[in-house]
PDB file of C-alpha atoms in Angstrom:
ATOM      1  CA  GLY A   1      31.652  -0.200  22.916  1.00  0.00           C
ATOM      2  CA  ASN A   2      30.625   1.030  19.521  1.00  0.00           C
ATOM      3  CA  SER A   3      30.506   4.686  18.806  1.00  0.00           C
ATOM      4  CA  VAL A   4      30.258   7.342  16.111  1.00  0.00           C
ATOM      5  CA  THR A   5      32.028  10.683  15.965  1.00  0.00           C
ATOM      6  CA  GLN A   6      30.878  13.498  13.722  1.00  0.00           C
ATOM      7  CA  MET A   7      32.365  16.870  13.048  1.00  0.00           C
ATOM      8  CA  GLU A   8      30.975  19.659  15.114  1.00  0.00           C
ATOM      9  CA  GLY A   9      28.573  22.063  13.416  1.00  0.00           C
ATOM     10  CA  PRO A  10      27.105  24.196  12.289  1.00  0.00           C
ATOM     11  CA  VAL A  11      28.754  24.034   8.964  1.00  0.00           C
ATOM     12  CA  THR A  12      28.014  27.076   6.780  1.00  0.00           C
ATOM     13  CA  LEU A  13      28.659  27.099   3.098  1.00  0.00           C
ATOM     14  CA  SER A  14      27.635  29.115   0.018  1.00  0.00           C
ATOM     15  CA  GLU A  15      25.428  27.634  -2.633  1.00  0.00           C
ATOM     16  CA  GLU A  16      27.381  25.391  -5.157  1.00  0.00           C
ATOM     17  CA  ALA A  17      30.252  24.830  -2.710  1.00  0.00           C
ATOM     18  CA  PHE A  18      31.720  21.434  -2.103  1.00  0.00           C
ATOM     19  CA  LEU A  19      30.550  19.644   1.048  1.00  0.00           C
ATOM     20  CA  THR A  20      32.338  17.216   3.346  1.00  0.00           C
ATOM     21  CA  ILE A  21      30.925  16.195   6.717  1.00  0.00           C
ATOM     22  CA  ASN A  22      33.296  13.902   8.530  1.00  0.00           C
ATOM     23  CA  CYS A  23      32.197  10.781  10.268  1.00  0.00           C
ATOM     24  CA  THR A  24      34.405   8.151  12.022  1.00  0.00           C
ATOM     25  CA  TYR A  25      33.391   5.112  13.948  1.00  0.00           C
ATOM     26  CA  THR A  26      34.629   2.462  16.339  1.00  0.00           C
ATOM     27  CA  ALA A  27      32.941  -0.938  16.171  1.00  0.00           C
ATOM     28  CA  THR A  28      33.538  -4.608  16.678  1.00  0.00           C
ATOM     29  CA  GLY A  29      32.519  -6.894  13.856  1.00  0.00           C
ATOM     30  CA  TYR A  30      31.196  -5.528  10.550  1.00  0.00           C
ATOM     31  CA  PRO A  31      28.486  -2.902  11.097  1.00  0.00           C
ATOM     32  CA  SER A  32      26.429  -1.229   8.443  1.00  0.00           C
ATOM     33  CA  LEU A  33      26.840   2.567   8.120  1.00  0.00           C
ATOM     34  CA  PHE A  34      24.153   5.193   7.471  1.00  0.00           C
ATOM     35  CA  TRP A  35      23.627   8.836   6.907  1.00  0.00           C
ATOM     36  CA  TYR A  36      20.215  10.213   7.907  1.00  0.00           C
ATOM     37  CA  VAL A  37      18.935  13.726   7.195  1.00  0.00           C
ATOM     38  CA  GLN A  38      16.489  15.751   9.089  1.00  0.00           C
ATOM     39  CA  TYR A  39      15.036  18.836   7.402  1.00  0.00           C
ATOM     40  CA  PRO A  40      13.479  21.604   9.568  1.00  0.00           C
ATOM     41  CA  GLY A  41      10.352  20.458  11.279  1.00  0.00           C
ATOM     42  CA  GLU A  42      10.536  16.983   9.848  1.00  0.00           C
ATOM     43  CA  GLY A  43      11.407  13.455  10.817  1.00  0.00           C
ATOM     44  CA  LEU A  44      14.458  11.452   9.872  1.00  0.00           C
ATOM     45  CA  GLN A  45      14.992  10.322   6.348  1.00  0.00           C
ATOM     46  CA  LEU A  46      17.490   7.655   5.288  1.00  0.00           C
ATOM     47  CA  LEU A  47      19.859   9.515   2.970  1.00  0.00           C
ATOM     48  CA  LEU A  48      22.255   6.582   2.037  1.00  0.00           C
ATOM     49  CA  LYS A  49      23.846   3.497   3.480  1.00  0.00           C
ATOM     50  CA  ALA A  50      26.783   1.077   3.019  1.00  0.00           C
ATOM     51  CA  THR A  51      26.737  -2.383   4.365  1.00  0.00           C
ATOM     52  CA  LYS A  52      30.359  -3.571   3.860  1.00  0.00           C
ATOM     53  CA  ALA A  53      33.874  -2.182   3.415  1.00  0.00           C
ATOM     54  CA  ASP A  54      34.554  -0.241   0.160  1.00  0.00           C
ATOM     55  CA  ASP A  55      30.823   0.155  -0.560  1.00  0.00           C
ATOM     56  CA  LYS A  56      29.722   3.519  -1.759  1.00  0.00           C
ATOM     57  CA  GLY A  57      26.305   4.745  -0.891  1.00  0.00           C
ATOM     58  CA  SER A  58      24.763   7.524  -3.001  1.00  0.00           C
ATOM     59  CA  ASN A  59      21.488   9.479  -3.220  1.00  0.00           C
ATOM     60  CA  LYS A  60      20.388  12.934  -4.284  1.00  0.00           C
ATOM     61  CA  GLY A  61      24.040  13.844  -5.234  1.00  0.00           C
ATOM     62  CA  PHE A  62      25.403  12.869  -1.852  1.00  0.00           C
ATOM     63  CA  GLU A  63      27.999  10.081  -1.549  1.00  0.00           C
ATOM     64  CA  ALA A  64      29.826   8.252   1.243  1.00  0.00           C
ATOM     65  CA  THR A  65      32.360   5.390   1.095  1.00  0.00           C
ATOM     66  CA  TYR A  66      32.736   2.744   3.824  1.00  0.00           C
ATOM     67  CA  ARG A  67      36.444   2.946   4.585  1.00  0.00           C
ATOM     68  CA  LYS A  68      37.419   0.103   7.030  1.00  0.00           C
ATOM     69  CA  GLU A  69      41.099   1.022   7.064  1.00  0.00           C
ATOM     70  CA  THR A  70      40.373   4.553   8.373  1.00  0.00           C
ATOM     71  CA  THR A  71      37.042   3.584  10.105  1.00  0.00           C
ATOM     72  CA  SER A  72      35.311   6.447   8.292  1.00  0.00           C
ATOM     73  CA  PHE A  73      32.139   7.182   6.333  1.00  0.00           C
ATOM     74  CA  HIS A  74      32.517  10.835   5.266  1.00  0.00           C
ATOM     75  CA  LEU A  75      29.506  12.434   3.525  1.00  0.00           C
ATOM     76  CA  GLU A  76      30.279  14.451   0.327  1.00  0.00           C
ATOM     77  CA  LYS A  77      28.395  16.450  -2.225  1.00  0.00           C
ATOM     78  CA  GLY A  78      29.916  18.309  -5.114  1.00  0.00           C
ATOM     79  CA  SER A  79      27.597  21.237  -5.244  1.00  0.00           C
ATOM     80  CA  VAL A  80      25.237  22.055  -2.506  1.00  0.00           C
ATOM     81  CA  GLN A  81      21.905  23.854  -2.672  1.00  0.00           C
ATOM     82  CA  VAL A  82      19.921  25.949  -0.220  1.00  0.00           C
ATOM     83  CA  SER A  83      17.470  23.047   0.029  1.00  0.00           C
ATOM     84  CA  ASP A  84      20.243  20.912   1.513  1.00  0.00           C
ATOM     85  CA  SER A  85      20.131  22.837   4.683  1.00  0.00           C
ATOM     86  CA  ALA A  86      19.311  20.260   7.420  1.00  0.00           C
ATOM     87  CA  VAL A  87      20.824  18.285  10.183  1.00  0.00           C
ATOM     88  CA  TYR A  88      22.838  15.285   9.025  1.00  0.00           C
ATOM     89  CA  PHE A  89      23.360  12.182  11.364  1.00  0.00           C
ATOM     90  CA  CYS A  90      25.857   9.524  10.808  1.00  0.00           C
ATOM     91  CA  ALA A  91      24.900   6.165  12.373  1.00  0.00           C
ATOM     92  CA  LEU A  92      25.986   2.587  12.529  1.00  0.00           C
ATOM     93  CA  SER A  93      24.008  -0.564  13.162  1.00  0.00           C
ATOM     94  CA  ASP A  94      24.652  -2.527  16.233  1.00  0.00           C
ATOM     95  CA  ARG A  95      22.980  -5.821  16.146  1.00  0.00           C
ATOM     96  CA  GLY A  96      21.564  -6.634  19.517  1.00  0.00           C
ATOM     97  CA  ASP A  97      19.748 -10.019  19.923  1.00  0.00           C
ATOM     98  CA  SER A  98      17.570 -10.291  16.833  1.00  0.00           C
ATOM     99  CA  ASN A  99      17.041  -6.539  16.380  1.00  0.00           C
ATOM    100  CA  TYR A 100      19.131  -3.886  14.819  1.00  0.00           C
ATOM    101  CA  GLN A 101      19.907  -0.863  16.911  1.00  0.00           C
ATOM    102  CA  LEU A 102      21.476   2.355  15.699  1.00  0.00           C
ATOM    103  CA  ILE A 103      24.498   4.075  17.343  1.00  0.00           C
ATOM    104  CA  TRP A 104      24.319   7.725  16.411  1.00  0.00           C
ATOM    105  CA  GLY A 105      26.721  10.617  15.943  1.00  0.00           C
ATOM    106  CA  ALA A 106      25.858  13.912  17.573  1.00  0.00           C
ATOM    107  CA  GLY A 107      24.554  15.376  14.261  1.00  0.00           C
ATOM    108  CA  THR A 108      25.849  18.255  12.101  1.00  0.00           C
ATOM    109  CA  LYS A 109      23.797  21.130  11.191  1.00  0.00           C
ATOM    110  CA  LEU A 110      24.388  22.345   7.640  1.00  0.00           C
ATOM    111  CA  ILE A 111      23.445  25.870   6.570  1.00  0.00           C
ATOM    112  CA  ILE A 112      23.577  26.807   2.888  1.00  0.00           C
ATOM    113  CA  LYS A 113      23.533  30.513   2.043  1.00  0.00           C
ATOM    114  CA  PRO A 114      22.401  31.658  -1.388  1.00  0.00           C
TER     115      PRO A 114
ATOM    116  CA  ASP B   1       7.729   2.135  -0.642  1.00  0.00           C
ATOM    117  CA  THR B   2       9.382   2.968   2.606  1.00  0.00           C
ATOM    118  CA  GLU B   3       6.594   4.736   4.420  1.00  0.00           C
ATOM    119  CA  VAL B   4       5.949   4.903   8.176  1.00  0.00           C
ATOM    120  CA  THR B   5       2.852   6.986   9.039  1.00  0.00           C
ATOM    121  CA  GLN B   6       2.464   8.714  12.385  1.00  0.00           C
ATOM    122  CA  THR B   7      -0.438  10.464  13.921  1.00  0.00           C
ATOM    123  CA  PRO B   8      -1.101  13.048  15.180  1.00  0.00           C
ATOM    124  CA  LYS B   9       1.600  15.313  13.844  1.00  0.00           C
ATOM    125  CA  HIS B  10       1.245  17.740  16.692  1.00  0.00           C
ATOM    126  CA  LEU B  11      -0.195  17.141  20.191  1.00  0.00           C
ATOM    127  CA  VAL B  12      -0.587  19.424  23.119  1.00  0.00           C
ATOM    128  CA  MET B  13      -1.613  17.816  26.375  1.00  0.00           C
ATOM    129  CA  GLY B  14      -1.942  18.680  30.015  1.00  0.00           C
ATOM    130  CA  MET B  15      -0.066  16.800  32.677  1.00  0.00           C
ATOM    131  CA  THR B  16      -3.301  14.982  33.826  1.00  0.00           C
ATOM    132  CA  ASN B  17      -4.326  14.032  30.347  1.00  0.00           C
ATOM    133  CA  LYS B  18      -4.215  10.605  28.641  1.00  0.00           C
ATOM    134  CA  LYS B  19      -3.443  10.598  25.001  1.00  0.00           C
ATOM    135  CA  SER B  20      -1.937   8.137  22.415  1.00  0.00           C
ATOM    136  CA  LEU B  21       0.373   8.358  19.522  1.00  0.00           C
ATOM    137  CA  LYS B  22      -0.169   6.035  16.654  1.00  0.00           C
ATOM    138  CA  CYS B  23       2.152   4.572  14.022  1.00  0.00           C
ATOM    139  CA  GLU B  24       1.434   2.355  10.981  1.00  0.00           C
ATOM    140  CA  GLN B  25       3.668   0.634   8.425  1.00  0.00           C
ATOM    141  CA  HIS B  26       2.742  -1.636   5.502  1.00  0.00           C
ATOM    142  CA  MET B  27       6.279  -2.727   4.491  1.00  0.00           C
ATOM    143  CA  GLY B  28       5.930  -6.154   6.138  1.00  0.00           C
ATOM    144  CA  HIS B  29       8.526  -5.093   8.737  1.00  0.00           C
ATOM    145  CA  ARG B  30       8.475  -7.238  11.935  1.00  0.00           C
ATOM    146  CA  ALA B  31      10.468  -4.798  14.087  1.00  0.00           C
ATOM    147  CA  MET B  32       9.005  -1.537  15.277  1.00  0.00           C
ATOM    148  CA  TYR B  33      10.547   1.178  17.428  1.00  0.00           C
ATOM    149  CA  TRP B  34       9.796   4.246  19.437  1.00  0.00           C
ATOM    150  CA  TYR B  35      12.372   6.940  19.709  1.00  0.00           C
ATOM    151  CA  LYS B  36      12.407  10.327  21.531  1.00  0.00           C
ATOM    152  CA  GLN B  37      14.231  13.283  20.058  1.00  0.00           C
ATOM    153  CA  LYS B  38      15.026  16.593  21.710  1.00  0.00           C
ATOM    154  CA  ALA B  39      16.082  19.705  19.932  1.00  0.00           C
ATOM    155  CA  LYS B  40      18.602  18.681  17.188  1.00  0.00           C
ATOM    156  CA  LYS B  41      19.997  15.831  19.281  1.00  0.00           C
ATOM    157  CA  PRO B  42      20.215  12.307  17.911  1.00  0.00           C
ATOM    158  CA  PRO B  43      17.091  10.196  18.730  1.00  0.00           C
ATOM    159  CA  GLU B  44      17.063   8.134  21.910  1.00  0.00           C
ATOM    160  CA  LEU B  45      15.674   4.600  21.683  1.00  0.00           C
ATOM    161  CA  MET B  46      12.700   3.993  24.003  1.00  0.00           C
ATOM    162  CA  PHE B  47      11.122   0.628  22.984  1.00  0.00           C
ATOM    163  CA  VAL B  48      11.618  -2.090  20.416  1.00  0.00           C
ATOM    164  CA  TYR B  49       9.049  -4.703  19.395  1.00  0.00           C
ATOM    165  CA  SER B  50      10.002  -7.804  17.520  1.00  0.00           C
ATOM    166  CA  TYR B  51       7.222  -9.993  16.126  1.00  0.00           C
ATOM    167  CA  GLU B  52       4.760  -8.012  18.124  1.00  0.00           C
ATOM    168  CA  LYS B  53       6.461  -8.647  21.435  1.00  0.00           C
ATOM    169  CA  LEU B  54       8.349  -6.034  23.441  1.00  0.00           C
ATOM    170  CA  SER B  55      11.956  -6.977  23.298  1.00  0.00           C
ATOM    171  CA  ILE B  56      13.647  -3.810  24.499  1.00  0.00           C
ATOM    172  CA  ASN B  57      12.547  -1.162  27.043  1.00  0.00           C
ATOM    173  CA  GLU B  58      15.330   1.329  27.629  1.00  0.00           C
ATOM    174  CA  SER B  59      14.287   2.108  31.210  1.00  0.00           C
ATOM    175  CA  VAL B  60      11.519   4.409  30.031  1.00  0.00           C
ATOM    176  CA  PRO B  61       9.193   5.713  32.875  1.00  0.00           C
ATOM    177  CA  SER B  62       5.900   3.943  33.174  1.00  0.00           C
ATOM    178  CA  ARG B  63       3.964   7.057  32.188  1.00  0.00           C
ATOM    179  CA  PHE B  64       4.924   5.929  28.643  1.00  0.00           C
ATOM    180  CA  SER B  65       3.188   2.624  27.744  1.00  0.00           C
ATOM    181  CA  PRO B  66       3.740   1.040  24.271  1.00  0.00           C
ATOM    182  CA  GLU B  67       1.386  -1.388  22.606  1.00  0.00           C
ATOM    183  CA  CYS B  68       1.705  -3.394  19.427  1.00  0.00           C
ATOM    184  CA  PRO B  69      -1.759  -4.572  18.374  1.00  0.00           C
ATOM    185  CA  ASN B  70      -0.526  -6.263  15.221  1.00  0.00           C
ATOM    186  CA  SER B  71       2.438  -6.415  12.897  1.00  0.00           C
ATOM    187  CA  SER B  72       1.489  -3.124  11.193  1.00  0.00           C
ATOM    188  CA  LEU B  73       0.529  -0.942  14.109  1.00  0.00           C
ATOM    189  CA  LEU B  74       2.328   0.564  17.118  1.00  0.00           C
ATOM    190  CA  ASN B  75       0.909   2.786  19.796  1.00  0.00           C
ATOM    191  CA  LEU B  76       2.453   4.829  22.519  1.00  0.00           C
ATOM    192  CA  HIS B  77       0.023   5.582  25.383  1.00  0.00           C
ATOM    193  CA  LEU B  78       0.751   8.736  27.372  1.00  0.00           C
ATOM    194  CA  HIS B  79      -0.393   9.466  30.868  1.00  0.00           C
ATOM    195  CA  ALA B  80       0.651  11.955  33.552  1.00  0.00           C
ATOM    196  CA  LEU B  81       3.478  13.370  31.471  1.00  0.00           C
ATOM    197  CA  GLN B  82       5.835  16.066  32.610  1.00  0.00           C
ATOM    198  CA  PRO B  83       6.810  19.210  30.728  1.00  0.00           C
ATOM    199  CA  GLU B  84      10.290  17.738  30.188  1.00  0.00           C
ATOM    200  CA  ASP B  85       8.690  14.949  28.127  1.00  0.00           C
ATOM    201  CA  SER B  86       7.939  17.533  25.370  1.00  0.00           C
ATOM    202  CA  ALA B  87       9.848  16.301  22.381  1.00  0.00           C
ATOM    203  CA  LEU B  88       9.550  14.824  18.925  1.00  0.00           C
ATOM    204  CA  TYR B  89       8.483  11.171  19.123  1.00  0.00           C
ATOM    205  CA  LEU B  90       9.592   9.059  16.172  1.00  0.00           C
ATOM    206  CA  CYS B  91       8.295   5.729  15.137  1.00  0.00           C
ATOM    207  CA  ALA B  92      10.411   3.471  12.994  1.00  0.00           C
ATOM    208  CA  SER B  93      10.412  -0.019  11.526  1.00  0.00           C
ATOM    209  CA  SER B  94      12.791  -2.447   9.965  1.00  0.00           C
ATOM    210  CA  ARG B  95      13.061  -6.071   8.746  1.00  0.00           C
ATOM    211  CA  LEU B  96      14.539  -8.693  10.947  1.00  0.00           C
ATOM    212  CA  GLY B  97      17.456 -10.706   9.531  1.00  0.00           C
ATOM    213  CA  GLY B  98      18.495 -10.793   5.940  1.00  0.00           C
ATOM    214  CA  SER B  99      20.977  -8.680   3.994  1.00  0.00           C
ATOM    215  CA  SER B 100      18.848  -5.521   4.224  1.00  0.00           C
ATOM    216  CA  GLY B 101      17.471  -6.286   7.654  1.00  0.00           C
ATOM    217  CA  ASN B 102      19.325  -3.535   9.363  1.00  0.00           C
ATOM    218  CA  THR B 103      17.948  -0.516   7.668  1.00  0.00           C
ATOM    219  CA  ILE B 104      15.645   1.383  10.005  1.00  0.00           C
ATOM    220  CA  TYR B 105      12.965   3.526   8.436  1.00  0.00           C
ATOM    221  CA  PHE B 106      11.447   6.484  10.301  1.00  0.00           C
ATOM    222  CA  GLY B 107       8.187   8.322  10.252  1.00  0.00           C
ATOM    223  CA  GLU B 108       7.685  12.011  10.159  1.00  0.00           C
ATOM    224  CA  GLY B 109       7.260  12.081  13.971  1.00  0.00           C
ATOM    225  CA  SER B 110       4.683  13.438  16.385  1.00  0.00           C
ATOM    226  CA  TRP B 111       5.570  16.801  18.048  1.00  0.00           C
ATOM    227  CA  LEU B 112       4.480  16.560  21.672  1.00  0.00           C
ATOM    228  CA  THR B 113       4.019  19.520  23.961  1.00  0.00           C
ATOM    229  CA  VAL B 114       3.202  18.919  27.629  1.00  0.00           C
ATOM    230  CA  VAL B 115       1.710  22.035  29.415  1.00  0.00           C
TER     231      VAL B 115
END
């Protein structure tokens, strides 16, 4: 079946460091890929998405490219801030019947120190 | 505008109480979802409504009872819950079909504590 694998956390970085959070997937067909972010005490926010191979999603300085050849969707940011501290979830859409269901990675907690 | 509104934000209830969580969206989405999330884990799907009809029930205990009164509203009725049901309950919505139909938008969640 479809699955998503994320790097284990927590990831601890200093402010202004470069960030990469790895995400790989297995899927049949052509799923869409997502990164969601959850700030402390809050719900889930869509951070970015990509719907087909070679698409790049970007938002708030974060980027991720849908790589079909390596089945990856790694999240990157050039210079992180303390406010980026959160849990990041990689997910893919798995179309079931007429609905869209999400297959989730385990989540990666990111801690940014000033 | 990608807003899903949930109330209440926090709820404490006893094991014999009956309470409800409410969710509203005005994005014209025809799919609505309830998820349960425990402590930094990914959310677990509970129910899916498509066109106001229950289409998926992920073997959720009957003490959780969903209701979709119309295309904008989704409720989750709670009765005789257990302490292990304490969690963050997330409502979400999405379009059905189309090129952007598979983006699921979440609300801020309702933090439920069962005592």
